């Protein structure tokens, strides 16, 4: 394969003619495919149908001795705290089980800081300026939260080991307005990068200028391996924080949205005792308690973390051919062309693609024109502004493998076409 | 029966000796009864056990054509919006189905106003002073929300027709800092009063000084009749608001917490199109969507509002003897003594009792000492401060009728005892 940038104008022009023709042919097929969101597929959901009757003809008492059908138990039932604690590798005492979405738990954590401050600090809404660090590319819904609250977002480049920690340390220690950082530490969205042990240790040892600085550790893909033979391991952060004398610096979040049913899962916030005490004090005014029957459903279904992990292997078996279908096309069609790069993740829900600078929007637009919906270009950056207009998030989980191959064929065609145009323009 | 205040010192002293003796006898029984919270009893929950398997072997597609197991549909599934809309007597288009507790929906409504303002107004957190009107006695958890947000609460006396509307109209129209009023318009907590048609019309026609004033219409007991032969009717407020040219002035709330399972129900916020548009804009950042499977469970179980109302009759049949047990003792033991008054409600979850001034705390304390837990005296007032220390909320739903009779026997004994002491002291 010859790199595009080594081609002559004539070669590129001939290539363009050929690609244009191919594109028109695909367009004529009127595809209707969606690789835009990290949604489980119907076949993943189908395998969980036993869940629906799991509470029929069984005791609805929690091991705490209370009736799960009635009011009470703000922290959640002990058996659910244990299950999600085990998912994160931490003690159940650290865990409060919440509602159906960790997104809400994160939103509310920031809302509380806005309205009430953190362990006695000034409420953020009383400050002139609040800033968050945002490793990029990252999760669009994180950025949407901080944007809604008017929090200034600062891009932090990702490296293969996690966020650029030199920059994180500098900004966190120098600027009192920096109150938090969004992290997806395992199988990051969208790159699938797992933070290295050193990165986790450097997070745990941060010396923030702001006493109310917190790491928002969204461990969304804690047990979401995709490939059987290789899986990433994330160092447990609370343990490191304690060692570093920084027990209160992190809020951790997780949910079963991508373990069981999206939208009908259970979620959790985990934190130090001091943080939990404050959270409970606020939370007890916002709710009498979360849905304990749904907590019980999850516990009865999985029994324990081993049951949950066994279940995740079934998800992986369904997802693996999908990831492979996309990666196979990328590798076959784009290797050596030097018009894009991508990371082969071991888990998570996404494949991240970087085009030549200034091409992402156009590639996504071309795909859409031919019937394939991708996540909007820029979505992986704060304010939807990718400064180099190059990152595209591919979400291979929802369509079937055959559809994915078709969609990815179109995608690589668009990558080629837009790249050729770009190179011709700049000649 | 002779009124206590007409008794001589000698009569009262003799009475006191007798009551003291009775009290010691009851104390020796080591009772352990709880009339403190509005919780359904186990027998109410038992009759709903078919609910547990209702989604087994059935379609999980919403009539909106989407899979309830997966992400999406912020407003909730149409069939659930219709069900809760019917519960409130309003169009489903006005309704967004939310999570497991209307308390959270109310908390979040106020949190949004604090952080973002209301339809373009200044966020309340930027104002020096925000005030709420609180009809008293009222619901302690409402007051706890406004207290947590540092909102100044102003007592509004309740009348048999609802809040004192002369005072409400005056304060709302004169003071721009007054941003809201808490209302439980049907079978109010704790008195069981239903607002009269005129009261509802006067609410709908309010002319607030503050453009961001809202009525927080917590229709918690919309279909919660207790007595078969008599039930209250509440005028539907949105309709009245439209007629009065005030479409945006109300947020309405409800849930199925006391229809199905407390803590595992579905809740709703209802509002005008302009309000809903703003709510959706904020909510879509806080969540991708609420638990649609639980919405579907409720719809499949009840089918429609007629099914739900039939179900409420079963609740009423269980609750009726409990209300009767308490009211029978109150009437038998206290009528004519002029040491307390109470309202006989047609529905809801509570019986409200007013002792002589300055006696409530002591009565509750005496009951506790002898093993019967009541809601703390003062709980029905903002800041837990009942200025006349007289209101006590009795919650008769959780214990069984026999226990209730025993608990109420103790309660009236304590009322008598504390009243006699009070009268003797003041002689």
mmCIF file of C-alpha atoms in Angstrom, chain A residues 130-427:
data_model
loop_
_atom_site.group_PDB
_atom_site.id
_atom_site.type_symbol
_atom_site.label_atom_id
_atom_site.label_comp_id
_atom_site.label_asym_id
_atom_site.label_seq_id
_atom_site.Cartn_x
_atom_site.Cartn_y
_atom_site.Cartn_z
ATOM 1 C CA UNK A 130 -15.053 26.824 37.950
ATOM 2 C CA UNK A 131 -12.947 24.668 35.642
ATOM 3 C CA UNK A 132 -12.845 20.973 34.827
ATOM 4 C CA UNK A 133 -10.125 19.009 33.108
ATOM 5 C CA UNK A 134 -11.382 16.881 30.247
ATOM 6 C CA UNK A 135 -9.177 14.139 28.838
ATOM 7 C CA UNK A 136 -9.779 14.105 25.076
ATOM 8 C CA UNK A 137 -11.140 12.400 23.179
ATOM 9 C CA UNK A 138 -13.707 11.627 25.866
ATOM 10 C CA UNK A 139 -17.355 10.928 26.657
ATOM 11 C CA UNK A 140 -19.754 13.481 25.208
ATOM 12 C CA UNK A 141 -22.299 13.158 28.023
ATOM 13 C CA UNK A 142 -19.670 14.057 30.632
ATOM 14 C CA UNK A 143 -18.856 17.207 28.731
ATOM 15 C CA UNK A 144 -22.553 18.037 28.346
ATOM 16 C CA UNK A 145 -22.944 18.024 32.140
ATOM 17 C CA UNK A 146 -20.076 20.399 32.809
ATOM 18 C CA UNK A 147 -21.194 22.582 29.911
ATOM 19 C CA UNK A 148 -24.731 22.857 31.295
ATOM 20 C CA UNK A 149 -23.359 24.028 34.628
ATOM 21 C CA UNK A 150 -21.271 26.690 32.910
ATOM 22 C CA UNK A 151 -18.038 25.022 33.998
ATOM 23 C CA UNK A 152 -15.057 25.894 31.806
ATOM 24 C CA UNK A 153 -13.590 22.775 30.229
ATOM 25 C CA UNK A 154 -9.894 22.351 29.519
ATOM 26 C CA UNK A 155 -8.714 19.685 27.079
ATOM 27 C CA UNK A 156 -6.133 17.207 28.363
ATOM 28 C CA UNK A 157 -4.590 15.030 25.666
ATOM 29 C CA UNK A 158 -4.860 11.290 26.140
ATOM 30 C CA UNK A 159 -1.755 9.123 25.851
ATOM 31 C CA UNK A 160 -1.627 5.333 25.641
ATOM 32 C CA UNK A 161 -1.201 5.344 29.459
ATOM 33 C CA UNK A 162 -4.133 7.657 30.159
ATOM 34 C CA UNK A 163 -4.398 11.453 30.424
ATOM 35 C CA UNK A 164 -1.210 13.519 30.119
ATOM 36 C CA UNK A 165 -0.370 13.520 33.832
ATOM 37 C CA UNK A 166 2.313 16.202 33.631
ATOM 38 C CA UNK A 167 -0.330 18.618 32.433
ATOM 39 C CA UNK A 168 -2.938 17.333 34.915
ATOM 40 C CA UNK A 169 -0.544 17.747 37.850
ATOM 41 C CA UNK A 170 0.448 21.219 36.735
ATOM 42 C CA UNK A 171 -3.085 22.540 36.274
ATOM 43 C CA UNK A 172 -4.515 20.878 39.377
ATOM 44 C CA UNK A 173 -1.749 22.132 41.658
ATOM 45 C CA UNK A 174 -1.573 25.650 40.218
ATOM 46 C CA UNK A 175 -5.172 26.659 39.642
ATOM 47 C CA UNK A 176 -7.671 26.789 42.486
ATOM 48 C CA UNK A 177 -10.506 27.128 39.969
ATOM 49 C CA UNK A 178 -9.849 23.581 38.751
ATOM 50 C CA UNK A 179 -12.400 21.549 40.700
ATOM 51 C CA UNK A 180 -12.482 18.256 38.904
ATOM 52 C CA UNK A 181 -11.446 15.944 36.102
ATOM 53 C CA UNK A 182 -13.602 13.506 34.135
ATOM 54 C CA UNK A 183 -12.028 10.054 33.868
ATOM 55 C CA UNK A 184 -13.131 6.804 32.254
ATOM 56 C CA UNK A 185 -10.150 4.884 33.586
ATOM 57 C CA UNK A 186 -10.807 1.491 32.027
ATOM 58 C CA UNK A 187 -11.556 0.961 28.342
ATOM 59 C CA UNK A 188 -11.969 4.714 28.028
ATOM 60 C CA UNK A 189 -14.720 6.137 25.880
ATOM 61 C CA UNK A 190 -13.948 6.277 22.965
ATOM 62 C CA UNK A 191 -10.362 4.998 22.771
ATOM 63 C CA UNK A 192 -10.590 1.895 24.944
ATOM 64 C CA UNK A 193 -7.435 2.907 26.809
ATOM 65 C CA UNK A 194 -6.919 1.638 30.354
ATOM 66 C CA UNK A 195 -4.954 3.918 32.632
ATOM 67 C CA UNK A 196 -1.548 2.505 33.605
ATOM 68 C CA UNK A 197 -0.695 1.781 37.247
ATOM 69 C CA UNK A 198 1.582 4.799 37.248
ATOM 70 C CA UNK A 199 -1.222 7.038 35.971
ATOM 71 C CA UNK A 200 -3.570 5.801 38.711
ATOM 72 C CA UNK A 201 -0.864 6.395 41.339
ATOM 73 C CA UNK A 202 -0.228 9.888 40.047
ATOM 74 C CA UNK A 203 -3.976 10.606 40.220
ATOM 75 C CA UNK A 204 -4.097 9.331 43.784
ATOM 76 C CA UNK A 205 -1.144 11.516 44.737
ATOM 77 C CA UNK A 206 -2.427 14.768 43.214
ATOM 78 C CA UNK A 207 -1.923 17.841 45.367
ATOM 79 C CA UNK A 208 -4.760 20.107 44.269
ATOM 80 C CA UNK A 209 -4.781 23.839 44.919
ATOM 81 C CA UNK A 210 -8.547 23.517 45.501
ATOM 82 C CA UNK A 211 -9.624 21.611 48.618
ATOM 83 C CA UNK A 212 -12.862 20.741 46.814
ATOM 84 C CA UNK A 213 -11.128 19.214 43.800
ATOM 85 C CA UNK A 214 -12.405 15.718 43.057
ATOM 86 C CA UNK A 215 -11.532 13.062 40.488
ATOM 87 C CA UNK A 216 -14.751 11.894 38.794
ATOM 88 C CA UNK A 217 -13.766 8.271 38.210
ATOM 89 C CA UNK A 218 -16.429 6.871 35.894
ATOM 90 C CA UNK A 219 -15.597 3.179 35.942
ATOM 91 C CA UNK A 220 -18.249 2.447 33.331
ATOM 92 C CA UNK A 221 -16.462 -0.520 31.785
ATOM 93 C CA UNK A 222 -14.955 -2.153 34.873
ATOM 94 C CA UNK A 223 -15.780 -5.702 33.751
ATOM 95 C CA UNK A 224 -16.454 -5.087 30.064
ATOM 96 C CA UNK A 225 -13.765 -7.127 28.331
ATOM 97 C CA UNK A 226 -14.374 -7.973 24.695
ATOM 98 C CA UNK A 227 -11.472 -10.223 23.748
ATOM 99 C CA UNK A 228 -11.072 -13.530 25.530
ATOM 100 C CA UNK A 229 -7.320 -13.856 25.411
ATOM 101 C CA UNK A 230 -6.443 -10.347 26.553
ATOM 102 C CA UNK A 231 -8.010 -8.073 29.101
ATOM 103 C CA UNK A 232 -6.824 -4.942 30.828
ATOM 104 C CA UNK A 233 -6.395 -4.534 34.559
ATOM 105 C CA UNK A 234 -7.020 -1.251 36.329
ATOM 106 C CA UNK A 235 -5.325 -0.485 39.613
ATOM 107 C CA UNK A 236 -7.949 0.088 42.347
ATOM 108 C CA UNK A 237 -7.779 3.803 43.102
ATOM 109 C CA UNK A 238 -9.141 4.125 46.665
ATOM 110 C CA UNK A 239 -6.353 1.957 47.967
ATOM 111 C CA UNK A 240 -3.800 4.187 46.240
ATOM 112 C CA UNK A 241 -5.496 7.322 47.557
ATOM 113 C CA UNK A 242 -5.255 6.046 51.118
ATOM 114 C CA UNK A 243 -1.591 5.204 50.646
ATOM 115 C CA UNK A 244 -1.013 8.698 49.281
ATOM 116 C CA UNK A 245 -2.843 10.279 52.236
ATOM 117 C CA UNK A 246 -5.554 11.530 49.879
ATOM 118 C CA UNK A 247 -8.621 9.504 50.903
ATOM 119 C CA UNK A 248 -11.241 12.083 49.904
ATOM 120 C CA UNK A 249 -10.003 13.003 46.430
ATOM 121 C CA UNK A 250 -12.085 10.603 44.356
ATOM 122 C CA UNK A 251 -15.750 9.879 43.621
ATOM 123 C CA UNK A 252 -16.165 6.619 41.734
ATOM 124 C CA UNK A 253 -19.215 5.691 39.639
ATOM 125 C CA UNK A 254 -20.490 2.550 37.974
ATOM 126 C CA UNK A 255 -23.695 0.892 36.828
ATOM 127 C CA UNK A 256 -25.159 -2.264 35.340
ATOM 128 C CA UNK A 257 -26.505 -0.423 32.295
ATOM 129 C CA UNK A 258 -24.204 -2.410 30.024
ATOM 130 C CA UNK A 259 -24.310 -5.561 32.109
ATOM 131 C CA UNK A 260 -28.072 -6.055 32.231
ATOM 132 C CA UNK A 261 -30.559 -3.591 30.683
ATOM 133 C CA UNK A 262 -29.651 -0.039 29.701
ATOM 134 C CA UNK A 263 -32.052 2.270 31.473
ATOM 135 C CA UNK A 264 -33.220 -0.407 33.905
ATOM 136 C CA UNK A 265 -29.990 -1.076 35.726
ATOM 137 C CA UNK A 266 -28.721 -0.055 39.123
ATOM 138 C CA UNK A 267 -25.900 2.415 39.645
ATOM 139 C CA UNK A 268 -23.528 3.350 42.424
ATOM 140 C CA UNK A 269 -21.397 6.097 43.825
ATOM 141 C CA UNK A 270 -18.375 5.085 45.884
ATOM 142 C CA UNK A 271 -16.386 7.440 48.052
ATOM 143 C CA UNK A 272 -14.514 7.882 51.316
ATOM 144 C CA UNK A 273 -16.396 7.875 54.617
ATOM 145 C CA UNK A 274 -16.214 11.675 54.893
ATOM 146 C CA UNK A 275 -17.529 12.131 51.360
ATOM 147 C CA UNK A 276 -20.256 9.516 51.856
ATOM 148 C CA UNK A 277 -21.419 11.189 55.038
ATOM 149 C CA UNK A 278 -21.919 14.452 53.170
ATOM 150 C CA UNK A 279 -23.557 12.719 50.204
ATOM 151 C CA UNK A 280 -26.024 10.900 52.476
ATOM 152 C CA UNK A 281 -26.916 14.125 54.228
ATOM 153 C CA UNK A 282 -27.941 15.685 50.893
ATOM 154 C CA UNK A 283 -29.345 12.529 49.333
ATOM 155 C CA UNK A 284 -31.641 11.803 52.277
ATOM 156 C CA UNK A 285 -33.533 14.987 51.403
ATOM 157 C CA UNK A 286 -33.724 14.129 47.702
ATOM 158 C CA UNK A 287 -35.046 10.597 48.195
ATOM 159 C CA UNK A 288 -36.275 8.143 50.797
ATOM 160 C CA UNK A 289 -34.430 5.438 48.923
ATOM 161 C CA UNK A 290 -33.801 3.987 45.480
ATOM 162 C CA UNK A 291 -35.530 1.023 43.853
ATOM 163 C CA UNK A 292 -34.677 -1.902 46.149
ATOM 164 C CA UNK A 293 -36.713 -4.417 44.155
ATOM 165 C CA UNK A 294 -34.533 -3.714 41.144
ATOM 166 C CA UNK A 295 -31.466 -4.087 43.330
ATOM 167 C CA UNK A 296 -32.790 -7.435 44.485
ATOM 168 C CA UNK A 297 -33.501 -8.497 40.891
ATOM 169 C CA UNK A 298 -29.868 -7.943 40.014
ATOM 170 C CA UNK A 299 -28.576 -9.800 43.059
ATOM 171 C CA UNK A 300 -30.929 -12.761 42.552
ATOM 172 C CA UNK A 301 -29.977 -12.954 38.894
ATOM 173 C CA UNK A 302 -26.199 -12.801 39.216
ATOM 174 C CA UNK A 303 -25.862 -14.179 42.765
ATOM 175 C CA UNK A 304 -22.349 -12.755 43.050
ATOM 176 C CA UNK A 305 -19.526 -11.146 41.119
ATOM 177 C CA UNK A 306 -18.509 -14.500 39.632
ATOM 178 C CA UNK A 307 -21.992 -14.843 38.180
ATOM 179 C CA UNK A 308 -21.744 -11.348 36.805
ATOM 180 C CA UNK A 309 -18.352 -11.984 35.247
ATOM 181 C CA UNK A 310 -19.578 -15.212 33.675
ATOM 182 C CA UNK A 311 -22.451 -13.211 32.228
ATOM 183 C CA UNK A 312 -20.039 -10.619 30.811
ATOM 184 C CA UNK A 313 -18.300 -13.395 28.878
ATOM 185 C CA UNK A 314 -21.558 -13.984 27.035
ATOM 186 C CA UNK A 315 -21.726 -10.307 26.139
ATOM 187 C CA UNK A 316 -18.127 -10.486 24.937
ATOM 188 C CA UNK A 317 -18.919 -13.458 22.725
ATOM 189 C CA UNK A 318 -21.611 -11.427 20.982
ATOM 190 C CA UNK A 319 -19.531 -8.274 20.727
ATOM 191 C CA UNK A 320 -16.224 -9.811 19.638
ATOM 192 C CA UNK A 321 -17.219 -10.543 16.007
ATOM 193 C CA UNK A 322 -18.524 -6.995 15.760
ATOM 194 C CA UNK A 323 -15.307 -5.414 16.920
ATOM 195 C CA UNK A 324 -13.418 -7.801 14.655
ATOM 196 C CA UNK A 325 -15.602 -6.939 11.679
ATOM 197 C CA UNK A 326 -14.813 -3.251 12.018
ATOM 198 C CA UNK A 327 -11.133 -3.708 12.800
ATOM 199 C CA UNK A 328 -10.686 -6.159 9.923
ATOM 200 C CA UNK A 329 -12.007 -3.636 7.406
ATOM 201 C CA UNK A 330 -9.954 -0.788 8.875
ATOM 202 C CA UNK A 331 -6.784 -2.868 8.758
ATOM 203 C CA UNK A 332 -7.403 -4.322 5.322
ATOM 204 C CA UNK A 333 -8.384 -1.037 3.700
ATOM 205 C CA UNK A 334 -6.390 1.641 5.481
ATOM 206 C CA UNK A 335 -3.109 0.081 6.630
ATOM 207 C CA UNK A 336 -0.150 1.842 5.110
ATOM 208 C CA UNK A 337 -2.207 4.677 3.568
ATOM 209 C CA UNK A 338 -1.281 7.062 6.389
ATOM 210 C CA UNK A 339 -4.669 8.743 6.266
ATOM 211 C CA UNK A 340 -5.907 7.547 9.627
ATOM 212 C CA UNK A 341 -5.068 5.695 12.795
ATOM 213 C CA UNK A 342 -7.066 3.708 15.284
ATOM 214 C CA UNK A 343 -6.608 1.778 18.508
ATOM 215 C CA UNK A 344 -7.437 -1.899 18.905
ATOM 216 C CA UNK A 345 -9.136 -1.979 22.328
ATOM 217 C CA UNK A 346 -9.425 -5.000 24.612
ATOM 218 C CA UNK A 347 -12.825 -3.987 25.916
ATOM 219 C CA UNK A 348 -15.395 -1.246 26.283
ATOM 220 C CA UNK A 349 -17.925 -0.175 23.703
ATOM 221 C CA UNK A 350 -16.046 1.819 21.089
ATOM 222 C CA UNK A 351 -13.355 2.059 18.487
ATOM 223 C CA UNK A 352 -11.732 5.467 18.151
ATOM 224 C CA UNK A 353 -10.509 6.615 14.746
ATOM 225 C CA UNK A 354 -8.317 9.595 13.940
ATOM 226 C CA UNK A 355 -8.420 10.892 10.402
ATOM 227 C CA UNK A 356 -6.021 13.376 8.809
ATOM 228 C CA UNK A 357 -6.452 16.803 10.328
ATOM 229 C CA UNK A 358 -9.552 18.663 9.173
ATOM 230 C CA UNK A 359 -11.327 15.630 7.719
ATOM 231 C CA UNK A 360 -13.556 14.180 10.452
ATOM 232 C CA UNK A 361 -16.629 16.334 9.927
ATOM 233 C CA UNK A 362 -16.572 15.740 6.227
ATOM 234 C CA UNK A 363 -16.148 11.969 6.637
ATOM 235 C CA UNK A 364 -19.094 11.765 9.035
ATOM 236 C CA UNK A 365 -21.153 13.915 6.649
ATOM 237 C CA UNK A 366 -20.315 11.708 3.678
ATOM 238 C CA UNK A 367 -21.266 8.580 5.646
ATOM 239 C CA UNK A 368 -24.562 10.127 6.641
ATOM 240 C CA UNK A 369 -25.281 11.117 3.044
ATOM 241 C CA UNK A 370 -24.889 7.468 2.081
ATOM 242 C CA UNK A 371 -27.046 6.142 4.931
ATOM 243 C CA UNK A 372 -24.638 5.358 7.772
ATOM 244 C CA UNK A 373 -25.051 7.363 10.979
ATOM 245 C CA UNK A 374 -21.892 7.917 13.021
ATOM 246 C CA UNK A 375 -21.453 9.849 16.257
ATOM 247 C CA UNK A 376 -21.135 13.496 15.230
ATOM 248 C CA UNK A 377 -17.547 14.592 14.592
ATOM 249 C CA UNK A 378 -16.395 16.707 17.513
ATOM 250 C CA UNK A 379 -18.721 14.945 19.954
ATOM 251 C CA UNK A 380 -15.745 13.479 21.768
ATOM 252 C CA UNK A 381 -14.484 16.966 22.678
ATOM 253 C CA UNK A 382 -15.780 19.645 25.058
ATOM 254 C CA UNK A 383 -18.114 22.109 23.341
ATOM 255 C CA UNK A 384 -18.186 19.564 20.465
ATOM 256 C CA UNK A 385 -15.030 21.251 19.181
ATOM 257 C CA UNK A 386 -12.287 18.921 18.083
ATOM 258 C CA UNK A 387 -9.439 21.399 17.424
ATOM 259 C CA UNK A 388 -7.919 19.185 14.739
ATOM 260 C CA UNK A 389 -11.255 17.892 13.405
ATOM 261 C CA UNK A 390 -9.908 14.376 13.275
ATOM 262 C CA UNK A 391 -11.507 12.135 15.930
ATOM 263 C CA UNK A 392 -14.439 9.879 15.040
ATOM 264 C CA UNK A 393 -16.059 7.466 17.484
ATOM 265 C CA UNK A 394 -17.259 4.180 16.008
ATOM 266 C CA UNK A 395 -19.843 2.289 18.048
ATOM 267 C CA UNK A 396 -19.934 -1.288 16.770
ATOM 268 C CA UNK A 397 -22.220 -2.904 19.339
ATOM 269 C CA UNK A 398 -25.742 -2.284 18.088
ATOM 270 C CA UNK A 399 -25.708 -3.459 14.429
ATOM 271 C CA UNK A 400 -25.109 -7.066 13.429
ATOM 272 C CA UNK A 401 -21.603 -8.055 12.147
ATOM 273 C CA UNK A 402 -22.703 -8.213 8.502
ATOM 274 C CA UNK A 403 -24.205 -4.740 8.671
ATOM 275 C CA UNK A 404 -21.069 -3.534 10.396
ATOM 276 C CA UNK A 405 -18.858 -4.795 7.603
ATOM 277 C CA UNK A 406 -21.035 -2.917 5.096
ATOM 278 C CA UNK A 407 -21.055 0.218 7.232
ATOM 279 C CA UNK A 408 -17.300 0.086 7.790
ATOM 280 C CA UNK A 409 -16.693 -0.471 4.079
ATOM 281 C CA UNK A 410 -18.554 2.764 3.468
ATOM 282 C CA UNK A 411 -16.664 4.436 6.281
ATOM 283 C CA UNK A 412 -13.225 3.592 4.891
ATOM 284 C CA UNK A 413 -14.389 4.649 1.438
ATOM 285 C CA UNK A 414 -15.384 8.035 2.867
ATOM 286 C CA UNK A 415 -12.087 8.296 4.739
ATOM 287 C CA UNK A 416 -10.215 7.696 1.502
ATOM 288 C CA UNK A 417 -12.349 10.053 -0.519
ATOM 289 C CA UNK A 418 -12.171 12.946 1.924
ATOM 290 C CA UNK A 419 -8.434 12.415 2.405
ATOM 291 C CA UNK A 420 -7.761 12.437 -1.325
ATOM 292 C CA UNK A 421 -9.783 15.618 -1.714
ATOM 293 C CA UNK A 422 -7.881 17.200 1.154
ATOM 294 C CA UNK A 423 -4.525 16.280 -0.345
ATOM 295 C CA UNK A 424 -5.522 17.517 -3.784
ATOM 296 C CA UNK A 425 -6.747 20.815 -2.329
ATOM 297 C CA UNK A 426 -3.461 21.385 -0.527
ATOM 298 C CA UNK A 427 -1.304 20.703 -3.582
#
